[in-house]
Short mmCIF file of C-alpha atoms in Angstrom, two decimals:
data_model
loop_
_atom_site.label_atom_id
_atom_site.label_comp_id
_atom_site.label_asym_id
_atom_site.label_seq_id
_atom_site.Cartn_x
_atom_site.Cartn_y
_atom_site.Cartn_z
CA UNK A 1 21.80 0.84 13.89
CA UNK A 2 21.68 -2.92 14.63
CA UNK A 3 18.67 -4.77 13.66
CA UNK A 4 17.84 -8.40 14.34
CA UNK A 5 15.69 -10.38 11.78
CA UNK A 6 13.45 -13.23 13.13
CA UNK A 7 11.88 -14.52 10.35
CA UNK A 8 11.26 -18.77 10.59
CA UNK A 9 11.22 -18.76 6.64
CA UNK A 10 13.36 -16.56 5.40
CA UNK A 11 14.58 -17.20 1.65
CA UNK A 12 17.18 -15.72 -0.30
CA UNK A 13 17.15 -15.72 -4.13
CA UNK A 14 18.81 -19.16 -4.84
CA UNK A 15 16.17 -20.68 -2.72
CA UNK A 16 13.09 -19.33 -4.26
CA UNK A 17 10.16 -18.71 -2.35
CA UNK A 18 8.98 -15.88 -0.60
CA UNK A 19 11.53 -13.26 -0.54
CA UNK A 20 9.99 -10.01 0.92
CA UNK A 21 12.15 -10.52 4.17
CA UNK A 22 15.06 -10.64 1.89
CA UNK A 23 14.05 -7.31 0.41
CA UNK A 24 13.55 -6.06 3.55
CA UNK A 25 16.73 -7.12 4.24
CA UNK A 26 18.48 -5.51 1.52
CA UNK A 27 16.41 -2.00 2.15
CA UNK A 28 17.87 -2.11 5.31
CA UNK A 29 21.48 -2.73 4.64
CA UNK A 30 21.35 -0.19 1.48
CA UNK A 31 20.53 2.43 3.93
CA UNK A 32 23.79 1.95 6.13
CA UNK A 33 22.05 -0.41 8.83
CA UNK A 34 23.85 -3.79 10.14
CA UNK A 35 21.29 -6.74 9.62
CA UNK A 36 21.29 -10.19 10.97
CA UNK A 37 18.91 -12.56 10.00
CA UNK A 38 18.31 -15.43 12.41
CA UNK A 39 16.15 -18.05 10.63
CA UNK A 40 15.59 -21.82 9.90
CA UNK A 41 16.70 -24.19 7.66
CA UNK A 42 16.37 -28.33 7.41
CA UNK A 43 20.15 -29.52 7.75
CA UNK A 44 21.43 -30.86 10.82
CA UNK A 45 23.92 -28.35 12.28
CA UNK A 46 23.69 -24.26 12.53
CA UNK A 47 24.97 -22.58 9.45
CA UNK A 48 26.23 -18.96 9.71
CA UNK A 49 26.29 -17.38 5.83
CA UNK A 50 26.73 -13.95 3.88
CA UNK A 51 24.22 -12.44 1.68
CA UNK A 52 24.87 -8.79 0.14
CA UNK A 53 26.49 -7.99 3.54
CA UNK A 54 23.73 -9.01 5.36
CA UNK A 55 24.32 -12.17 8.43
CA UNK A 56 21.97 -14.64 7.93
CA UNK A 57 22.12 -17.45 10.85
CA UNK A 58 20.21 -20.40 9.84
CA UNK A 59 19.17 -22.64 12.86
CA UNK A 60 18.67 -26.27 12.29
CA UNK A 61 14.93 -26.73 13.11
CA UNK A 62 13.05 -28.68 10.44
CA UNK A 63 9.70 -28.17 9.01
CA UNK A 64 7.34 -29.01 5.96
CA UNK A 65 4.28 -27.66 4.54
CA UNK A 66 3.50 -31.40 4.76
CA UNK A 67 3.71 -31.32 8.61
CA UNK A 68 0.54 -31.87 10.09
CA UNK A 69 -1.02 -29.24 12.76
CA UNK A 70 0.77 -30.66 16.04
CA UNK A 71 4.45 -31.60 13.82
CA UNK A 72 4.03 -27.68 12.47
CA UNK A 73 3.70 -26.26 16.11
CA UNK A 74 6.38 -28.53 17.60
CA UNK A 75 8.63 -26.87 15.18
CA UNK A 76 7.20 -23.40 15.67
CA UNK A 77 8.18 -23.87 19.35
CA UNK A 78 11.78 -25.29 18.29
CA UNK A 79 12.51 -21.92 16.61
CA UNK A 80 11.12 -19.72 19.56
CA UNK A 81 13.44 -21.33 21.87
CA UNK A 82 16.52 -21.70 19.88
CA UNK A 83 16.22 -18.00 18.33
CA UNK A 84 15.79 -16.61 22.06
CA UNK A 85 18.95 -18.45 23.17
CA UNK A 86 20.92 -17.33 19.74
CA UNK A 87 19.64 -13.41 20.14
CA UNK A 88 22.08 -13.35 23.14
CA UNK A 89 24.76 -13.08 20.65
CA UNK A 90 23.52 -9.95 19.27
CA UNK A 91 21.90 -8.69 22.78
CA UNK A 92 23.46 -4.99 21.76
CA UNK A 93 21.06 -4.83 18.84
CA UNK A 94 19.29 -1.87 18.74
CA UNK A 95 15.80 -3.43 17.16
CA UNK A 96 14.64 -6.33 16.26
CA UNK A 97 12.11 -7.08 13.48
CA UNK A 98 9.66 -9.84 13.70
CA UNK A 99 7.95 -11.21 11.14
CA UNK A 100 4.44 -13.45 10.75
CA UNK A 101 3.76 -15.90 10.32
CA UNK A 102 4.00 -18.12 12.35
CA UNK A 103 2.17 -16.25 15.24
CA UNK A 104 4.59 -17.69 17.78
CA UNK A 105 7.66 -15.59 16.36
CA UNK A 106 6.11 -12.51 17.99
CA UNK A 107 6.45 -15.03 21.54
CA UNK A 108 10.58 -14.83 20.73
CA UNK A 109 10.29 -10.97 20.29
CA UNK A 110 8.70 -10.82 23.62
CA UNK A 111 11.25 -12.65 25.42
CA UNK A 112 14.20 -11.43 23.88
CA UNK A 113 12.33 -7.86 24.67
CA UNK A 114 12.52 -8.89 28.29
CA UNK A 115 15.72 -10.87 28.82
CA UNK A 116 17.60 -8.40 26.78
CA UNK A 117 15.65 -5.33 26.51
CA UNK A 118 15.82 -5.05 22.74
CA UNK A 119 12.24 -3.47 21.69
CA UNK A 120 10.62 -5.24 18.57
CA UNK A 121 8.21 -4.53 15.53
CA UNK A 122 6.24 -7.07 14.87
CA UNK A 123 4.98 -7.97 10.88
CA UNK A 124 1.89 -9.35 10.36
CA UNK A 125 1.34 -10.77 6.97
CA UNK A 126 -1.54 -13.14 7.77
CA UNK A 127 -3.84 -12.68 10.66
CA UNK A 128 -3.30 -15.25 13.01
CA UNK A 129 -5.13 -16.70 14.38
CA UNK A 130 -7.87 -15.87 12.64
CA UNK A 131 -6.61 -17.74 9.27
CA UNK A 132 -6.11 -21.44 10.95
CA UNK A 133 -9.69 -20.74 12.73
CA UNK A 134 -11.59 -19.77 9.55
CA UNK A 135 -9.72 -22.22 7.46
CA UNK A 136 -10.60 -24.83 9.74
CA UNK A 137 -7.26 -26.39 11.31
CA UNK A 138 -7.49 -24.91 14.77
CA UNK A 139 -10.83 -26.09 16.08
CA UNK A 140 -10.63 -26.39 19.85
CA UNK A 141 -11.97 -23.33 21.87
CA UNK A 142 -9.63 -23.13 24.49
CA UNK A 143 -6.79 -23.07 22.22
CA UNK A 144 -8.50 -20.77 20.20
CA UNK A 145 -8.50 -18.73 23.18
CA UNK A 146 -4.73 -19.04 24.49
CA UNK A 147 -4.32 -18.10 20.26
CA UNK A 148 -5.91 -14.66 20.30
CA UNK A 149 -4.39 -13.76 23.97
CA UNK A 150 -1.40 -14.49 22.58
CA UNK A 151 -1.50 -12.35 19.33
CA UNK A 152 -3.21 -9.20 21.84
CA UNK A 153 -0.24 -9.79 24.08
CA UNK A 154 2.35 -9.65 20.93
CA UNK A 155 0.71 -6.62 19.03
CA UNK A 156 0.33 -4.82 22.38
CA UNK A 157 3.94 -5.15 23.08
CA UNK A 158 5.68 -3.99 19.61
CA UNK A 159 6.62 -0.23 19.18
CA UNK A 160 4.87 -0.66 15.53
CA UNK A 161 3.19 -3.14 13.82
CA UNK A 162 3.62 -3.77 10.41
CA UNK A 163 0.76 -4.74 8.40
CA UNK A 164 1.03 -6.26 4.70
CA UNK A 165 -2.76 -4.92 3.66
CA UNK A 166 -4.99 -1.91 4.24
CA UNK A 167 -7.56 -4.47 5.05
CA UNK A 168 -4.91 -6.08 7.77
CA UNK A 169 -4.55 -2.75 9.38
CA UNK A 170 -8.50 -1.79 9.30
CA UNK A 171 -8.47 -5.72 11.07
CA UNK A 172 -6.23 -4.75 13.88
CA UNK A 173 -7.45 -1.06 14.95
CA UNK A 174 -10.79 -2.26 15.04
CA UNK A 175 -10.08 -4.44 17.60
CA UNK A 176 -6.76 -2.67 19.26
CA UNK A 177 -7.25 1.47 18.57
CA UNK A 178 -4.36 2.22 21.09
CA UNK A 179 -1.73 0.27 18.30
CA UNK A 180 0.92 2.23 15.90
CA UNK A 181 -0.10 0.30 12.74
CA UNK A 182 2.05 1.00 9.29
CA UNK A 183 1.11 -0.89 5.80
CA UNK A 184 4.21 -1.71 3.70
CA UNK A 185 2.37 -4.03 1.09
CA UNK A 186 4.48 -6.57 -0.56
CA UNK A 187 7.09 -5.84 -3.43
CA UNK A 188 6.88 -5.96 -7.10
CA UNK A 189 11.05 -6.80 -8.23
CA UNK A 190 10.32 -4.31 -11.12
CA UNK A 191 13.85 -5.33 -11.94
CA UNK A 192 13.92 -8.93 -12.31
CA UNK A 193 10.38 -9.64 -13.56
CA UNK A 194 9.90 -7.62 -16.84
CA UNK A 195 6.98 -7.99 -19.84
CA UNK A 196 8.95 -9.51 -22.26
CA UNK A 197 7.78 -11.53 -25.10
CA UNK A 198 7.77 -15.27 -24.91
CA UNK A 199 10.37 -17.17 -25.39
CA UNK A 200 9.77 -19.97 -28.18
CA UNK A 201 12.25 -22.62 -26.69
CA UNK A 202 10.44 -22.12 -23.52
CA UNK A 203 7.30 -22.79 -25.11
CA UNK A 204 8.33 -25.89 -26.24
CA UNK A 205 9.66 -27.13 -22.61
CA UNK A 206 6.59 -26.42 -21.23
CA UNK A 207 4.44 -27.80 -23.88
CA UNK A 208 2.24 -24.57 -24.17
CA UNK A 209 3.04 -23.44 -27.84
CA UNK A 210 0.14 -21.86 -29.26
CA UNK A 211 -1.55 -21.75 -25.91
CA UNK A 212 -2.95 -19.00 -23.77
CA UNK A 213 -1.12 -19.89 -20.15
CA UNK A 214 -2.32 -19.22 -16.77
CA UNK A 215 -0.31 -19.88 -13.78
CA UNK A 216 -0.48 -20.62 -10.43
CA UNK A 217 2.92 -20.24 -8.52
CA UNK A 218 3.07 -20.83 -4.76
CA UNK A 219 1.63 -23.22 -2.12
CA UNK A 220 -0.33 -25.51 -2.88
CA UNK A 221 -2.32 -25.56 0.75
CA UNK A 222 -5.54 -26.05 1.78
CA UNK A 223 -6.30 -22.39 2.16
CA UNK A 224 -5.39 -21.82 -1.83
CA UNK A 225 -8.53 -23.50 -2.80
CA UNK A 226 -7.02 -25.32 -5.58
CA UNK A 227 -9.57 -27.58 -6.61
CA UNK A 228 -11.35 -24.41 -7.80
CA UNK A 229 -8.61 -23.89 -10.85
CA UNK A 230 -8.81 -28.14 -12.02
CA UNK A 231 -13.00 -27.24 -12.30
CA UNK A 232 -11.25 -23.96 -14.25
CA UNK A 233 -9.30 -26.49 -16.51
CA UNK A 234 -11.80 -28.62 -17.33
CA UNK A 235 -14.49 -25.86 -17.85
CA UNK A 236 -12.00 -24.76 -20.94
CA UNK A 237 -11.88 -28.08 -21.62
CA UNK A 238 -15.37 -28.40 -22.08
CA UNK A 239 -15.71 -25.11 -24.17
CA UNK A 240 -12.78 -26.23 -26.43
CA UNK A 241 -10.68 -23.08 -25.07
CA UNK A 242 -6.96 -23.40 -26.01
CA UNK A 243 -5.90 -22.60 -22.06
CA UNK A 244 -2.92 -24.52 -20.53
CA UNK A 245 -2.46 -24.76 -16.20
CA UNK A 246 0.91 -24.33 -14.74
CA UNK A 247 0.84 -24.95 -10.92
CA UNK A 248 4.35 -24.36 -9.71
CA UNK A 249 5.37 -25.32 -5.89
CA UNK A 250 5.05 -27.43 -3.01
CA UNK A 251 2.09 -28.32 0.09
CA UNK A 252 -0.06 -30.45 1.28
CA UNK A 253 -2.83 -30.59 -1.39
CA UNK A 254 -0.02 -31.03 -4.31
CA UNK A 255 -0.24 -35.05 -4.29
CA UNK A 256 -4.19 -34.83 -3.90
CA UNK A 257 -4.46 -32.36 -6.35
CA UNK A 258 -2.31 -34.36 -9.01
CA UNK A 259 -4.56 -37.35 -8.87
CA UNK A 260 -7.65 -35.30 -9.30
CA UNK A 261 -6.08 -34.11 -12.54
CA UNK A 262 -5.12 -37.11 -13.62
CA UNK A 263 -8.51 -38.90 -12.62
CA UNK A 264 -10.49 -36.15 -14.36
CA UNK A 265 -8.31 -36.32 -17.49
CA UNK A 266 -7.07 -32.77 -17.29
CA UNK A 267 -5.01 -32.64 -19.91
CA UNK A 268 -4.31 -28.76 -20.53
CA UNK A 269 -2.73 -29.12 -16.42
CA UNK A 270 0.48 -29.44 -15.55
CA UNK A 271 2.07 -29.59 -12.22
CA UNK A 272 5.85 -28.21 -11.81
CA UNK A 273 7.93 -28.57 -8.28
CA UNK A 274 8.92 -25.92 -6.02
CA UNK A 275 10.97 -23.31 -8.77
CA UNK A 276 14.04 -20.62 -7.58
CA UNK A 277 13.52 -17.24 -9.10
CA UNK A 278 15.27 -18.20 -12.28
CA UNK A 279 12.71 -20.90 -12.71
CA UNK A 280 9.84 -18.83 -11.55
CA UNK A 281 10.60 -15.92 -14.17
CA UNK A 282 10.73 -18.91 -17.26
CA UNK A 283 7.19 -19.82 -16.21
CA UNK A 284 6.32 -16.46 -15.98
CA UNK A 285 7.93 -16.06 -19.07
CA UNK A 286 5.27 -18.26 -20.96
CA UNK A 287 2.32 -17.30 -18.70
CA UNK A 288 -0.48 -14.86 -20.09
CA UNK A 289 -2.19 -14.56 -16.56
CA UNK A 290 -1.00 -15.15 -13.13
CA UNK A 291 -3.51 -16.90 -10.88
CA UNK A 292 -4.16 -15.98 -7.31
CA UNK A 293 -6.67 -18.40 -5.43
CA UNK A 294 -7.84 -18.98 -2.11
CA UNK A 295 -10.72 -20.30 -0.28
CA UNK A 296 -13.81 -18.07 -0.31
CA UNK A 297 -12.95 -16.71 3.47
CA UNK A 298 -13.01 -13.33 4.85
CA UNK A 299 -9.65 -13.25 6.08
CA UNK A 300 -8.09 -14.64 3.38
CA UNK A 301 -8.98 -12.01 1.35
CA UNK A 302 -6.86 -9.55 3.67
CA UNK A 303 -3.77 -11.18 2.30
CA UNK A 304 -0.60 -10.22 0.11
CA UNK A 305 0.94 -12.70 -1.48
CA UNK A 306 3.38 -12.57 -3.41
CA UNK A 307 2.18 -14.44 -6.75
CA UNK A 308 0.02 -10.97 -7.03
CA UNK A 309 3.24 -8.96 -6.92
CA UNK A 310 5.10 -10.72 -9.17
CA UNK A 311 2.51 -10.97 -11.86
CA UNK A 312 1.90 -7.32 -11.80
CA UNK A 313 5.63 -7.16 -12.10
CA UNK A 314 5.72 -9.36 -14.87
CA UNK A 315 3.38 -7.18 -16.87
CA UNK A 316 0.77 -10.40 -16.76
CA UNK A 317 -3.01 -10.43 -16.55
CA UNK A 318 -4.35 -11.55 -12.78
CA UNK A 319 -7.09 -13.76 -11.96
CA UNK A 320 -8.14 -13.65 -8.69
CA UNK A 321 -11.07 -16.02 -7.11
CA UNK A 322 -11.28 -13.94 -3.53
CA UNK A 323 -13.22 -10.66 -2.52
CA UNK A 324 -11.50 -8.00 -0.87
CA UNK A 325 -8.74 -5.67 -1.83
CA UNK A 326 -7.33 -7.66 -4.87
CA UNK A 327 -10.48 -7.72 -6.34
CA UNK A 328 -11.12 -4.25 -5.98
CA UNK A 329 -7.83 -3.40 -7.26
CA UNK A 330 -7.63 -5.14 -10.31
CA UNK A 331 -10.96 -4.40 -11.23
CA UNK A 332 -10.62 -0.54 -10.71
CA UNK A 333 -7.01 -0.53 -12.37
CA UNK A 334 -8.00 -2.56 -15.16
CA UNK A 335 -5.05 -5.09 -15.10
CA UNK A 336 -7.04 -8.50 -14.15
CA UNK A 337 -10.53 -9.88 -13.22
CA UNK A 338 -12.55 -11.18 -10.39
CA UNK A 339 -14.33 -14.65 -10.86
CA UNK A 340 -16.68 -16.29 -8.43
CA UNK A 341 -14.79 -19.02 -6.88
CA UNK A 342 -17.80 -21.05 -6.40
CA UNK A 343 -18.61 -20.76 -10.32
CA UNK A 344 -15.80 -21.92 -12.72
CA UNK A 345 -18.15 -21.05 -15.66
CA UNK A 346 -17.66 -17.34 -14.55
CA UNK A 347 -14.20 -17.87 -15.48
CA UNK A 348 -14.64 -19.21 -18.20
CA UNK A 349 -17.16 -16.45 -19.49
CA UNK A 350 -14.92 -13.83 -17.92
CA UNK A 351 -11.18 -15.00 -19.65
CA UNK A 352 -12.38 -16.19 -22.82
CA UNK A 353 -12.52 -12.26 -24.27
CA UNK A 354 -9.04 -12.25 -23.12
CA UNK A 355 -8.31 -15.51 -25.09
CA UNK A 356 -9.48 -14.77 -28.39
CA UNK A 357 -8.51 -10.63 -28.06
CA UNK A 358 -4.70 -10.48 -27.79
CA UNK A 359 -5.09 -6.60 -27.64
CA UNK A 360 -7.18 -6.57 -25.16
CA UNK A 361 -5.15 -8.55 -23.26
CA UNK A 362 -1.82 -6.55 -24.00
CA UNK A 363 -3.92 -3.30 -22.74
CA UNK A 364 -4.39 -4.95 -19.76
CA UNK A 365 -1.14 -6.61 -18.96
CA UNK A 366 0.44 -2.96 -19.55
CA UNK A 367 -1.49 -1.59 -17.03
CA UNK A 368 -0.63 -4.71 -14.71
CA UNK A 369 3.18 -3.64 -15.18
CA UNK A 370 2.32 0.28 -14.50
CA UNK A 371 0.40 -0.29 -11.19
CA UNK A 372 3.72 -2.26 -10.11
CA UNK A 373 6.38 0.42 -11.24
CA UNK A 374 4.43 3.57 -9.29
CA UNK A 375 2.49 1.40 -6.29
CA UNK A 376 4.55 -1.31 -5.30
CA UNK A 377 8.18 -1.31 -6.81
CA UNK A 378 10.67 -2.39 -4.41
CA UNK A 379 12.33 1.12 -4.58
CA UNK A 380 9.02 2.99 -3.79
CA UNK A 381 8.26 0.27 -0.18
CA UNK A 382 12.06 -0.38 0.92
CA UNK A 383 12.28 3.50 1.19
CA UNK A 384 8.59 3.43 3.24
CA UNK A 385 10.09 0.44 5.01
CA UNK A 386 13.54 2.21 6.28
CA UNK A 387 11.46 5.56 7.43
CA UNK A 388 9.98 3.21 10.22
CA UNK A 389 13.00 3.24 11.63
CA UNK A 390 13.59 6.74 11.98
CA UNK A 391 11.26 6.69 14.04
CA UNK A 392 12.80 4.58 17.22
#
């Protein structure tokens, strides 16, 4: 079988990031299907490149997570109509896979579902629009409106839709019963991320010998809620905790975020840019905790990002600031805590036993790296993943 990717953001290993499309990728190829990726990237010209086997066509349409809301949907409309044109290449496919966000990749599934009669699943990581509405960013009604006849019209049109969260799926039914919804939750690289002990030279680059380390790796948007882990910092501060701050990657709070720190005199915070793997797993290497932080929204605690998976991976503790799932999860599994987002002396109440306890904290990091080996390895999803396909 020939399946076509769409994915606007799609990242391979050597470009860090996200990679759960790549995974899906790879699940795909290992079980004797032919995958081409059509995706984005910021050059000038189309670039056509091999990855494991797998065709990955990157289409010069440019974007930042610094792009305002009208420069981010003039790009999200670039990709829809190159990607439509460049599916006519592969207009034999037998599927094609679409993944969210942004919402308007499901509108290129649609018409290359009509122009070339290739049926689509559709792979809803975020709910959109839901996320830009509660968040704040999409404001006017009747846009609003064109937003959610747009996502009915794209869910109602896929042969399954793919949904990243129980609480995603629950989302969807309630609203669209007559839908085929599956959950494939994001991957834990059980392979690449391992507990290992820290490394001393490490230490020493990152200026956390001696330290307990909690990180933060990931966008640094408006929807993470960031300020929330500087009033963490200097909560420590205040109680003389030994706690360093790693915030790794890229957005549009990162600048605004940096001069809090620095006004506040934060000085167990350090920011670090945008890492590949190999420079996410050295951070991880000297982390004790892996932070996960959003606003305190109702649909962004529906999420699966990928921090989450990674920590769990990495045999880390997890600190989550949201409701929902995650909190559930690593409250009932014992591998993390739940703090109030709105109350950074709840984390510091809640942590410091973790601080000053390095059993304790080993117990739960162990469990962190069993839930990922027999919940979410990528062996255990990329075989859920492939069944779907079975099914066409």
């Amino acid at each position: 079988m020939t399946i076509l990717i769409l994915h606007q953001f799609f990242n391979t290993p050597q470009h860090g990031g996200s990679l759960r499309s790549y995974y899906l990728a790879n699940a795909l190829q290992d079980a004797g299907h032919k995958v081409v990726v059509i995706t984005t990237h910021n050059q000038a010209n189309e670039l056509v490149e091999e990855a494991e086997g797998i065709e990955i066509h990157y289409l010069p349409v440019a974007y930042s997570n610094h792009y305002g809301f009208f420069k981010r949907i003039y790009s999200f409309i670039q990709f829809v109509l190159r990607i439509v044109n460049k599916a006519g290449q592969f207009k034999n496919a037998d599927v094609c896979y679409a993944i969210s966000a942004p919402l308007t990749t499901g509108l290129a599934a649609i018409w290359i579902k009509r122009r070339y009669t290739i049926p689509y699943y559709f792979e809803v990581g975020d709910l959109w629009p839901e996320a830009p509405i509660q968040v704040g960013i999409v404001r006017n009604y009747f846009l609003k409106r064109l937003l959610y006849r747009l996502e009915a019209s794209i869910y109602k049109r896929a042969v399954i839709v793919v949904a990243l969260s129980a609480a995603i799926k629950q989302n969807i039914l309630q609203r669209f019963p007559m839908l085929t919804v599956q959950v494939i939750p994001n991957m834990a690289d059980t392979e690449f991320f391992k507990h290992a002990h820290k490394n001393q030279e490490l230490q020493k680059a990152f200026d956390v010998s001696g330290r307990f380390v909690i990180a933060y790796i990931g966008t640094l948007g408006l929807a993470n809620g960031l300020h929330y882990m500087l009033d963490c910092a200097a909560a420590t501060l205040q109680e003389k905790l030994p706690v360093s701050f790693l915030l790794c990657g890229d957005g549009a709070m990162r600048e605004e975020l940096r001069h809090s720190a620095k006004v506040r005199n934060l000085s167990n915070v350090r920011f670090i840019p945008h890492q590949n793997r190999e420079g996410v797993n050295a951070i991880i290497n000297v982390t004790d905790a892996v932070f996960v932080s959003y606003l305190p929204l109702p649909v962004l605690e529906t999420g699966s990002p990928n921090k989450y998976f990674d920590g769990l991976a990495a045999g880390k503790l997890i600190v989550v600031n949201t409701g929902g799932w995650m909190k559930g999860e690593v409250e009932h599994e014992q591998c993390g805590i739940a703090v109030d987002p709105n109350d950074a002396r709840d984390f510091v109440k809640k942590i410091t036993p973790f601080v000053r306890d390095s059993g304790l904290l080993a117990a739960y990091q162990a469990r962190a790296r069993q839930l990922a080996e027999t919940s979410y390895s990528r062996q255990i999803l990329g075989r859920a993943f492939t069944g779907l396909f079975e099914k066409l």
